[in-house]
Each structure stands twice: as structure tokens, then as C-alpha cells.
Amino acid sequence: MSTSVYDIPVKTIQGTDTTLNQYQGKVLLLVNVASKCGLTPQYEGLQKLYDDKKAEGLEILGFPSNDFLEQEPGSEKEIQEFCSLNYQVDFPLFAKIPVVGEAKHPLYATLTQAMPERIGEGPWWKDLVDYGLTPNEPPEVLWNFEKFLVNKQGEVVARFAPDITADDSRLLDAINAELAK
């Protein structure tokens, strides 16, 4: 059995060493986020989803990453201020981490190993190619705002492409199914 997502060391956006142990028994949506991406407005939908589902046991956890065209260049303090001022984000944010490649954080190594394929590969892939980029093949994270759904036991149960928004029925149905268990 691979390492539980609960046991992997992470840092809060304030720099405190922690793990995800405090979220045991909750449904988690882990998202690699960025402030200067075409998908950054997804923060708004993620915050609405958090507001709507937090009382039912959903936690959205944001992991800033600068892996994609350096679209998260800011410091943790700048990221936190940006999210708060522009999108009123109050779901937990963590310290900036690499989510792809050799330097990939152990959390993302565990997530991508547990769920190598994405749901909802949509037009975003083609958009990246049209921009002259070479998108990452699974199991690597494709881009900012890819979403991993973790059940109440800490198991990765679904993975959604970056262009699947927080109000997409595929994502909502999966979240609601896990919350109902």
C-alpha cells in the first residue's frame, strides 16, 4: 500500500510544517493553483463550492505551483493576499510546491500514482498545443487547476482535468457521491 495522503509532510501557506491528518474523515479536493493563469478565475467557483459544501464535510486544499509557464511567481504572502483580495478565498492554501517532473512534491507523486488518468480531457489540451506548448502526458499533471478528489478514508477516487470547473456536473456528482458515504 502506498503512503496515505494524510501522512505526507506539507507546509501551510504561512510556513508551518503540517500534514493532511487534520482532514481525516472529510472529502478532499486538492487543486494545484496559480495566480497568473487563464484558469485563475476558477478560484471564484472553488470558493463558492467550498461555501456550499464545507458544512457537509468537503475541504478544498489549494497547492500553489509555479510549474506551468511560471504562472505562480509570487511569494506565499503575495499568493495569500492575491487570493483573499481578488477571490475572497478562505479554503486552506499551502506553500508553493512543484507538482510535475523530477522535483515533484511527494504529495503529488502519490496523487498521480494513485490516479494516473484525468476525467474530462477537454479543449484545454488543444489550447495548449495551439499556443505551441507540449502538454504533459498522464500521469503527469497537465496544467494549473487540475483537481484530485480524495474520499473520507484518504484514497484518491477521481482526478479532473484543469478545464473542469467547480460547477461541472461530473465533479459535483463525484463530490456528492463521496459526501453521501
Short mmCIF file of N, CA, C and O in Angstrom, two decimals, residues 75-179:
data_model
loop_
_atom_site.label_atom_id
_atom_site.label_comp_id
_atom_site.label_asym_id
_atom_site.label_seq_id
_atom_site.Cartn_x
_atom_site.Cartn_y
_atom_site.Cartn_z
N SER A 75 5.47 35.22 -3.82
CA SER A 75 5.79 34.59 -2.55
C SER A 75 4.50 34.06 -1.94
O SER A 75 3.40 34.40 -2.38
N GLU A 76 4.61 33.25 -0.90
CA GLU A 76 3.43 32.74 -0.23
C GLU A 76 2.55 33.89 0.27
O GLU A 76 1.33 33.85 0.14
N LYS A 77 3.17 34.93 0.81
CA LYS A 77 2.41 36.08 1.31
C LYS A 77 1.66 36.76 0.16
O LYS A 77 0.48 37.09 0.29
N GLU A 78 2.32 36.92 -0.98
CA GLU A 78 1.68 37.55 -2.15
C GLU A 78 0.54 36.68 -2.68
O GLU A 78 -0.52 37.19 -3.04
N ILE A 79 0.74 35.37 -2.70
CA ILE A 79 -0.30 34.44 -3.16
C ILE A 79 -1.52 34.55 -2.26
O ILE A 79 -2.66 34.67 -2.72
N GLN A 80 -1.28 34.52 -0.95
CA GLN A 80 -2.37 34.59 0.02
C GLN A 80 -3.14 35.90 -0.13
O GLN A 80 -4.38 35.90 -0.13
N GLU A 81 -2.43 37.01 -0.27
CA GLU A 81 -3.09 38.31 -0.43
C GLU A 81 -3.89 38.36 -1.72
O GLU A 81 -5.03 38.84 -1.74
N PHE A 82 -3.31 37.85 -2.82
CA PHE A 82 -4.00 37.82 -4.10
C PHE A 82 -5.31 37.05 -3.99
O PHE A 82 -6.36 37.52 -4.44
N CYS A 83 -5.25 35.86 -3.42
CA CYS A 83 -6.44 35.01 -3.31
C CYS A 83 -7.51 35.64 -2.43
O CYS A 83 -8.70 35.58 -2.75
N SER A 84 -7.08 36.25 -1.35
CA SER A 84 -8.01 36.87 -0.42
C SER A 84 -8.65 38.11 -1.03
O SER A 84 -9.88 38.27 -1.01
N LEU A 85 -7.85 38.99 -1.60
CA LEU A 85 -8.36 40.24 -2.13
C LEU A 85 -9.20 40.05 -3.40
O LEU A 85 -10.22 40.70 -3.57
N ASN A 86 -8.77 39.18 -4.29
CA ASN A 86 -9.42 39.04 -5.58
C ASN A 86 -10.57 38.03 -5.60
O ASN A 86 -11.50 38.17 -6.39
N TYR A 87 -10.47 37.00 -4.76
CA TYR A 87 -11.47 35.93 -4.82
C TYR A 87 -12.04 35.56 -3.45
O TYR A 87 -12.79 34.60 -3.34
N GLN A 88 -11.68 36.29 -2.40
CA GLN A 88 -12.17 36.05 -1.04
C GLN A 88 -11.98 34.59 -0.62
O GLN A 88 -12.80 34.01 0.08
N VAL A 89 -10.87 34.00 -1.07
CA VAL A 89 -10.58 32.60 -0.76
C VAL A 89 -10.35 32.43 0.73
O VAL A 89 -9.53 33.13 1.32
N ASP A 90 -11.11 31.51 1.33
CA ASP A 90 -10.82 31.16 2.72
C ASP A 90 -10.67 29.65 2.90
O ASP A 90 -10.57 29.18 4.03
N PHE A 91 -10.61 28.90 1.78
CA PHE A 91 -10.25 27.49 1.92
C PHE A 91 -8.74 27.41 2.13
O PHE A 91 -8.01 28.36 1.79
N PRO A 92 -8.25 26.33 2.74
CA PRO A 92 -6.84 26.24 3.09
C PRO A 92 -5.91 26.29 1.87
O PRO A 92 -6.14 25.60 0.87
N LEU A 93 -4.88 27.11 1.98
CA LEU A 93 -3.82 27.18 0.98
C LEU A 93 -2.52 26.70 1.63
O LEU A 93 -2.32 26.87 2.83
N PHE A 94 -1.68 26.13 0.81
CA PHE A 94 -0.42 25.58 1.29
C PHE A 94 0.74 26.25 0.58
O PHE A 94 0.56 27.01 -0.37
N ALA A 95 1.95 25.99 1.06
CA ALA A 95 3.15 26.57 0.47
C ALA A 95 3.30 26.09 -0.97
O ALA A 95 2.87 25.00 -1.34
N LYS A 96 3.92 26.92 -1.78
CA LYS A 96 4.15 26.61 -3.18
C LYS A 96 5.02 25.37 -3.31
O LYS A 96 6.01 25.23 -2.60
N ILE A 97 4.60 24.46 -4.22
CA ILE A 97 5.32 23.20 -4.42
C ILE A 97 5.40 22.87 -5.91
O ILE A 97 4.55 23.30 -6.69
N PRO A 98 6.40 22.08 -6.31
CA PRO A 98 6.41 21.54 -7.67
C PRO A 98 5.45 20.34 -7.76
O PRO A 98 5.42 19.51 -6.84
N VAL A 99 4.67 20.29 -8.85
CA VAL A 99 3.69 19.21 -9.00
C VAL A 99 4.00 18.29 -10.18
O VAL A 99 3.28 17.32 -10.42
N VAL A 100 5.07 18.60 -10.93
CA VAL A 100 5.48 17.77 -12.06
C VAL A 100 7.00 17.59 -12.05
O VAL A 100 7.72 18.33 -11.39
N GLY A 101 7.45 16.60 -12.82
CA GLY A 101 8.88 16.44 -13.05
C GLY A 101 9.62 15.77 -11.91
O GLY A 101 9.03 15.24 -10.97
N GLU A 102 10.94 15.83 -12.03
CA GLU A 102 11.82 15.15 -11.06
C GLU A 102 11.67 15.71 -9.66
O GLU A 102 11.81 14.99 -8.68
N ALA A 103 11.41 17.01 -9.54
CA ALA A 103 11.32 17.66 -8.23
C ALA A 103 9.92 17.61 -7.63
O ALA A 103 9.67 18.22 -6.59
N LYS A 104 9.01 16.88 -8.25
CA LYS A 104 7.60 16.81 -7.82
C LYS A 104 7.51 16.50 -6.33
O LYS A 104 8.18 15.62 -5.81
N HIS A 105 6.67 17.25 -5.65
CA HIS A 105 6.43 17.05 -4.23
C HIS A 105 5.87 15.64 -4.00
O HIS A 105 5.08 15.15 -4.80
N PRO A 106 6.26 14.99 -2.89
CA PRO A 106 5.76 13.65 -2.60
C PRO A 106 4.22 13.54 -2.60
O PRO A 106 3.68 12.50 -2.97
N LEU A 107 3.52 14.60 -2.21
CA LEU A 107 2.06 14.56 -2.24
C LEU A 107 1.58 14.35 -3.67
O LEU A 107 0.71 13.50 -3.93
N TYR A 108 2.15 15.10 -4.61
CA TYR A 108 1.70 14.96 -6.00
C TYR A 108 2.21 13.68 -6.64
O TYR A 108 1.54 13.13 -7.53
N ALA A 109 3.33 13.18 -6.19
CA ALA A 109 3.79 11.87 -6.67
C ALA A 109 2.77 10.80 -6.25
O ALA A 109 2.41 9.93 -7.04
N THR A 110 2.29 10.90 -5.02
CA THR A 110 1.29 9.95 -4.52
C THR A 110 -0.03 10.10 -5.26
O THR A 110 -0.64 9.11 -5.67
N LEU A 111 -0.49 11.33 -5.46
CA LEU A 111 -1.76 11.57 -6.14
C LEU A 111 -1.74 11.05 -7.57
O LEU A 111 -2.67 10.35 -8.00
N THR A 112 -0.69 11.37 -8.31
CA THR A 112 -0.65 10.98 -9.72
C THR A 112 -0.43 9.47 -9.88
O THR A 112 -0.93 8.88 -10.83
N GLN A 113 0.28 8.87 -8.94
CA GLN A 113 0.46 7.42 -8.98
C GLN A 113 -0.87 6.72 -8.68
O GLN A 113 -1.22 5.72 -9.31
N ALA A 114 -1.61 7.25 -7.73
CA ALA A 114 -2.88 6.64 -7.33
C ALA A 114 -3.94 6.78 -8.42
O ALA A 114 -4.81 5.92 -8.57
N MET A 115 -3.91 7.88 -9.17
CA MET A 115 -4.93 8.15 -10.18
C MET A 115 -4.24 8.74 -11.41
O MET A 115 -4.16 9.95 -11.58
N PRO A 116 -3.67 7.88 -12.27
CA PRO A 116 -2.88 8.37 -13.41
C PRO A 116 -3.68 9.07 -14.51
O PRO A 116 -3.13 9.88 -15.23
N GLU A 117 -4.96 8.76 -14.64
CA GLU A 117 -5.75 9.32 -15.74
C GLU A 117 -6.71 10.40 -15.25
O GLU A 117 -7.26 10.31 -14.16
N ARG A 118 -6.92 11.40 -16.10
CA ARG A 118 -7.82 12.51 -15.81
C ARG A 118 -9.20 12.25 -16.42
O ARG A 118 -9.31 11.68 -17.49
N ILE A 119 -10.23 12.77 -15.77
CA ILE A 119 -11.58 12.80 -16.31
C ILE A 119 -11.76 14.15 -16.98
O ILE A 119 -11.35 15.18 -16.43
N GLY A 120 -12.40 14.14 -18.14
CA GLY A 120 -12.81 15.40 -18.74
C GLY A 120 -11.75 16.11 -19.54
O GLY A 120 -11.72 17.33 -19.59
N GLU A 121 -10.89 15.35 -20.18
CA GLU A 121 -9.88 15.97 -21.05
C GLU A 121 -10.65 16.73 -22.12
O GLU A 121 -11.30 16.16 -22.97
N GLY A 122 -10.62 18.04 -22.04
CA GLY A 122 -11.43 18.86 -22.95
C GLY A 122 -10.58 19.72 -23.85
O GLY A 122 -9.47 19.36 -24.22
N PRO A 123 -11.11 20.87 -24.21
CA PRO A 123 -10.44 21.75 -25.16
C PRO A 123 -9.12 22.34 -24.65
O PRO A 123 -8.33 22.84 -25.44
N TRP A 124 -8.90 22.27 -23.35
CA TRP A 124 -7.68 22.87 -22.79
C TRP A 124 -6.43 22.25 -23.41
O TRP A 124 -5.47 22.94 -23.70
N TRP A 125 -6.43 20.94 -23.61
CA TRP A 125 -5.29 20.24 -24.22
C TRP A 125 -4.99 20.85 -25.58
O TRP A 125 -3.85 21.19 -25.88
N LYS A 126 -6.01 21.01 -26.40
CA LYS A 126 -5.83 21.58 -27.74
C LYS A 126 -5.36 23.03 -27.64
O LYS A 126 -4.51 23.47 -28.42
N ASP A 127 -5.91 23.77 -26.69
CA ASP A 127 -5.48 25.16 -26.50
C ASP A 127 -3.99 25.22 -26.21
O ASP A 127 -3.28 26.08 -26.75
N LEU A 128 -3.49 24.33 -25.36
CA LEU A 128 -2.06 24.31 -25.04
C LEU A 128 -1.24 24.05 -26.29
O LEU A 128 -0.23 24.72 -26.54
N VAL A 129 -1.67 23.08 -27.09
CA VAL A 129 -0.97 22.76 -28.33
C VAL A 129 -1.00 23.96 -29.28
O VAL A 129 0.01 24.32 -29.89
N ASP A 130 -2.17 24.60 -29.37
CA ASP A 130 -2.31 25.77 -30.24
C ASP A 130 -1.40 26.91 -29.81
O ASP A 130 -0.99 27.73 -30.64
N TYR A 131 -1.10 26.99 -28.52
CA TYR A 131 -0.17 28.00 -28.01
C TYR A 131 1.29 27.60 -28.24
O TYR A 131 2.21 28.30 -27.82
N GLY A 132 1.50 26.44 -28.85
CA GLY A 132 2.86 25.97 -29.13
C GLY A 132 3.50 25.23 -27.98
O GLY A 132 4.71 25.05 -27.94
N LEU A 133 2.69 24.79 -27.03
CA LEU A 133 3.21 24.07 -25.87
C LEU A 133 3.05 22.57 -26.07
O LEU A 133 2.21 22.12 -26.85
N THR A 134 3.83 21.82 -25.34
CA THR A 134 3.71 20.36 -25.36
C THR A 134 3.10 19.94 -24.04
O THR A 134 3.78 19.93 -23.01
N PRO A 135 1.80 19.61 -24.04
CA PRO A 135 1.15 19.23 -22.78
C PRO A 135 1.75 17.96 -22.19
O PRO A 135 2.22 17.09 -22.92
N ASN A 136 1.72 17.90 -20.87
CA ASN A 136 2.19 16.70 -20.16
C ASN A 136 1.24 15.55 -20.41
O ASN A 136 0.03 15.70 -20.32
N GLU A 137 1.82 14.40 -20.67
CA GLU A 137 1.03 13.17 -20.80
C GLU A 137 0.74 12.63 -19.40
O GLU A 137 1.55 12.80 -18.50
N PRO A 138 -0.41 11.96 -19.22
CA PRO A 138 -0.64 11.29 -17.95
C PRO A 138 0.48 10.29 -17.70
O PRO A 138 1.00 9.74 -18.66
N PRO A 139 0.90 10.09 -16.46
CA PRO A 139 0.20 10.52 -15.25
C PRO A 139 0.56 11.93 -14.77
O PRO A 139 0.03 12.36 -13.76
N GLU A 140 1.44 12.64 -15.48
CA GLU A 140 1.81 13.99 -15.02
C GLU A 140 0.60 14.92 -15.00
O GLU A 140 -0.34 14.77 -15.80
N VAL A 141 0.64 15.91 -14.12
CA VAL A 141 -0.38 16.95 -14.08
C VAL A 141 -0.27 17.74 -15.39
O VAL A 141 0.83 18.11 -15.82
N LEU A 142 -1.41 17.99 -16.01
CA LEU A 142 -1.46 18.69 -17.29
C LEU A 142 -1.15 20.17 -17.15
O LEU A 142 -0.34 20.73 -17.88
N TRP A 143 -1.81 20.83 -16.18
CA TRP A 143 -1.69 22.29 -16.05
C TRP A 143 -2.22 22.70 -14.69
O TRP A 143 -2.64 21.87 -13.90
N ASN A 144 -2.22 24.01 -14.44
CA ASN A 144 -2.80 24.55 -13.21
C ASN A 144 -4.28 24.16 -13.13
O ASN A 144 -4.94 23.99 -14.14
N PHE A 145 -4.76 24.05 -11.91
CA PHE A 145 -6.17 23.79 -11.60
C PHE A 145 -6.63 22.38 -11.96
O PHE A 145 -7.81 22.15 -12.16
N GLU A 146 -5.70 21.42 -11.98
CA GLU A 146 -6.11 20.02 -12.04
C GLU A 146 -6.61 19.65 -10.65
O GLU A 146 -6.12 20.19 -9.65
N LYS A 147 -7.60 18.78 -10.58
CA LYS A 147 -8.28 18.50 -9.32
C LYS A 147 -8.25 17.02 -8.98
O LYS A 147 -8.60 16.19 -9.82
N PHE A 148 -7.86 16.70 -7.75
CA PHE A 148 -7.85 15.33 -7.24
C PHE A 148 -8.88 15.23 -6.13
O PHE A 148 -8.85 16.02 -5.18
N LEU A 149 -9.77 14.25 -6.25
CA LEU A 149 -10.80 14.02 -5.24
C LEU A 149 -10.36 12.86 -4.35
O LEU A 149 -10.03 11.78 -4.85
N VAL A 150 -10.36 13.09 -3.04
CA VAL A 150 -9.92 12.11 -2.06
C VAL A 150 -11.10 11.81 -1.13
O VAL A 150 -11.75 12.73 -0.62
N ASN A 151 -11.37 10.51 -0.94
CA ASN A 151 -12.52 10.13 -0.09
C ASN A 151 -12.19 10.29 1.40
O ASN A 151 -11.08 10.67 1.78
N LYS A 152 -13.17 9.98 2.23
CA LYS A 152 -13.03 10.16 3.68
C LYS A 152 -11.98 9.24 4.30
O LYS A 152 -11.56 9.46 5.43
N GLN A 153 -11.55 8.21 3.55
CA GLN A 153 -10.51 7.30 4.03
C GLN A 153 -9.12 7.69 3.53
O GLN A 153 -8.15 6.99 3.76
N GLY A 154 -9.04 8.79 2.79
CA GLY A 154 -7.75 9.24 2.29
C GLY A 154 -7.33 8.61 0.98
O GLY A 154 -6.16 8.71 0.59
N GLU A 155 -8.26 7.98 0.26
CA GLU A 155 -7.95 7.34 -1.02
C GLU A 155 -8.34 8.26 -2.17
O GLU A 155 -9.43 8.85 -2.16
N VAL A 156 -7.46 8.36 -3.17
CA VAL A 156 -7.76 9.16 -4.36
C VAL A 156 -8.81 8.40 -5.16
O VAL A 156 -8.60 7.25 -5.55
N VAL A 157 -9.96 9.03 -5.40
CA VAL A 157 -11.06 8.35 -6.09
C VAL A 157 -11.37 8.93 -7.46
O VAL A 157 -12.05 8.29 -8.26
N ALA A 158 -10.87 10.12 -7.76
CA ALA A 158 -11.10 10.72 -9.08
C ALA A 158 -10.10 11.84 -9.31
O ALA A 158 -9.52 12.38 -8.36
N ARG A 159 -9.92 12.14 -10.59
CA ARG A 159 -8.99 13.20 -10.99
C ARG A 159 -9.62 13.91 -12.18
O ARG A 159 -10.10 13.27 -13.12
N PHE A 160 -9.62 15.23 -12.14
CA PHE A 160 -10.30 16.02 -13.15
C PHE A 160 -9.33 16.96 -13.85
O PHE A 160 -8.49 17.59 -13.21
N ALA A 161 -9.50 17.05 -15.17
CA ALA A 161 -8.66 17.91 -15.99
C ALA A 161 -8.80 19.38 -15.56
O ALA A 161 -9.81 19.77 -14.96
N PRO A 162 -7.80 20.20 -15.88
CA PRO A 162 -7.81 21.60 -15.45
C PRO A 162 -9.03 22.39 -15.89
O PRO A 162 -9.47 23.29 -15.19
N ASP A 163 -9.58 22.08 -17.06
CA ASP A 163 -10.71 22.87 -17.54
C ASP A 163 -12.06 22.38 -17.03
O ASP A 163 -13.09 22.92 -17.41
N ILE A 164 -12.06 21.40 -16.13
CA ILE A 164 -13.30 21.01 -15.44
C ILE A 164 -13.47 22.01 -14.29
O ILE A 164 -12.66 22.08 -13.38
N THR A 165 -14.53 22.81 -14.38
CA THR A 165 -14.75 23.86 -13.38
C THR A 165 -15.51 23.31 -12.17
O THR A 165 -16.06 22.21 -12.21
N ALA A 166 -15.54 24.11 -11.12
CA ALA A 166 -16.15 23.68 -9.86
C ALA A 166 -17.64 23.42 -9.98
O ALA A 166 -18.21 22.74 -9.13
N ASP A 167 -18.29 23.94 -11.02
CA ASP A 167 -19.73 23.72 -11.18
C ASP A 167 -20.03 22.64 -12.23
O ASP A 167 -21.19 22.43 -12.58
N ASP A 168 -19.00 21.94 -12.71
CA ASP A 168 -19.19 20.88 -13.69
C ASP A 168 -19.91 19.70 -13.03
O ASP A 168 -19.53 19.28 -11.94
N SER A 169 -20.94 19.18 -13.69
CA SER A 169 -21.74 18.11 -13.09
C SER A 169 -20.92 16.86 -12.80
O SER A 169 -21.18 16.17 -11.82
N ARG A 170 -19.88 16.58 -13.60
CA ARG A 170 -19.06 15.40 -13.34
C ARG A 170 -18.33 15.53 -12.01
O ARG A 170 -18.26 14.59 -11.22
N LEU A 171 -17.80 16.71 -11.74
CA LEU A 171 -17.10 16.97 -10.48
C LEU A 171 -18.10 16.98 -9.31
O LEU A 171 -17.88 16.33 -8.29
N LEU A 172 -19.20 17.71 -9.48
CA LEU A 172 -20.19 17.81 -8.41
C LEU A 172 -20.79 16.44 -8.07
O LEU A 172 -20.97 16.12 -6.89
N ASP A 173 -21.09 15.65 -9.09
CA ASP A 173 -21.65 14.32 -8.83
C ASP A 173 -20.67 13.46 -8.05
O ASP A 173 -21.07 12.73 -7.12
N ALA A 174 -19.39 13.52 -8.41
CA ALA A 174 -18.38 12.73 -7.70
C ALA A 174 -18.23 13.19 -6.25
O ALA A 174 -18.14 12.37 -5.33
N ILE A 175 -18.21 14.51 -6.04
CA ILE A 175 -18.11 15.05 -4.67
C ILE A 175 -19.32 14.64 -3.85
O ILE A 175 -19.20 14.15 -2.73
N ASN A 176 -20.52 14.83 -4.42
CA ASN A 176 -21.74 14.50 -3.68
C ASN A 176 -21.81 13.01 -3.35
O ASN A 176 -22.24 12.64 -2.25
N ALA A 177 -21.36 12.16 -4.26
CA ALA A 177 -21.34 10.71 -4.01
C ALA A 177 -20.43 10.39 -2.82
O ALA A 177 -20.79 9.58 -1.96
N GLU A 178 -19.27 11.04 -2.76
CA GLU A 178 -18.34 10.78 -1.64
C GLU A 178 -18.87 11.36 -0.34
O GLU A 178 -18.73 10.75 0.72
N LEU A 179 -19.49 12.53 -0.39
CA LEU A 179 -20.03 13.13 0.82
C LEU A 179 -21.17 12.27 1.39
O LEU A 179 -21.37 12.22 2.61
#
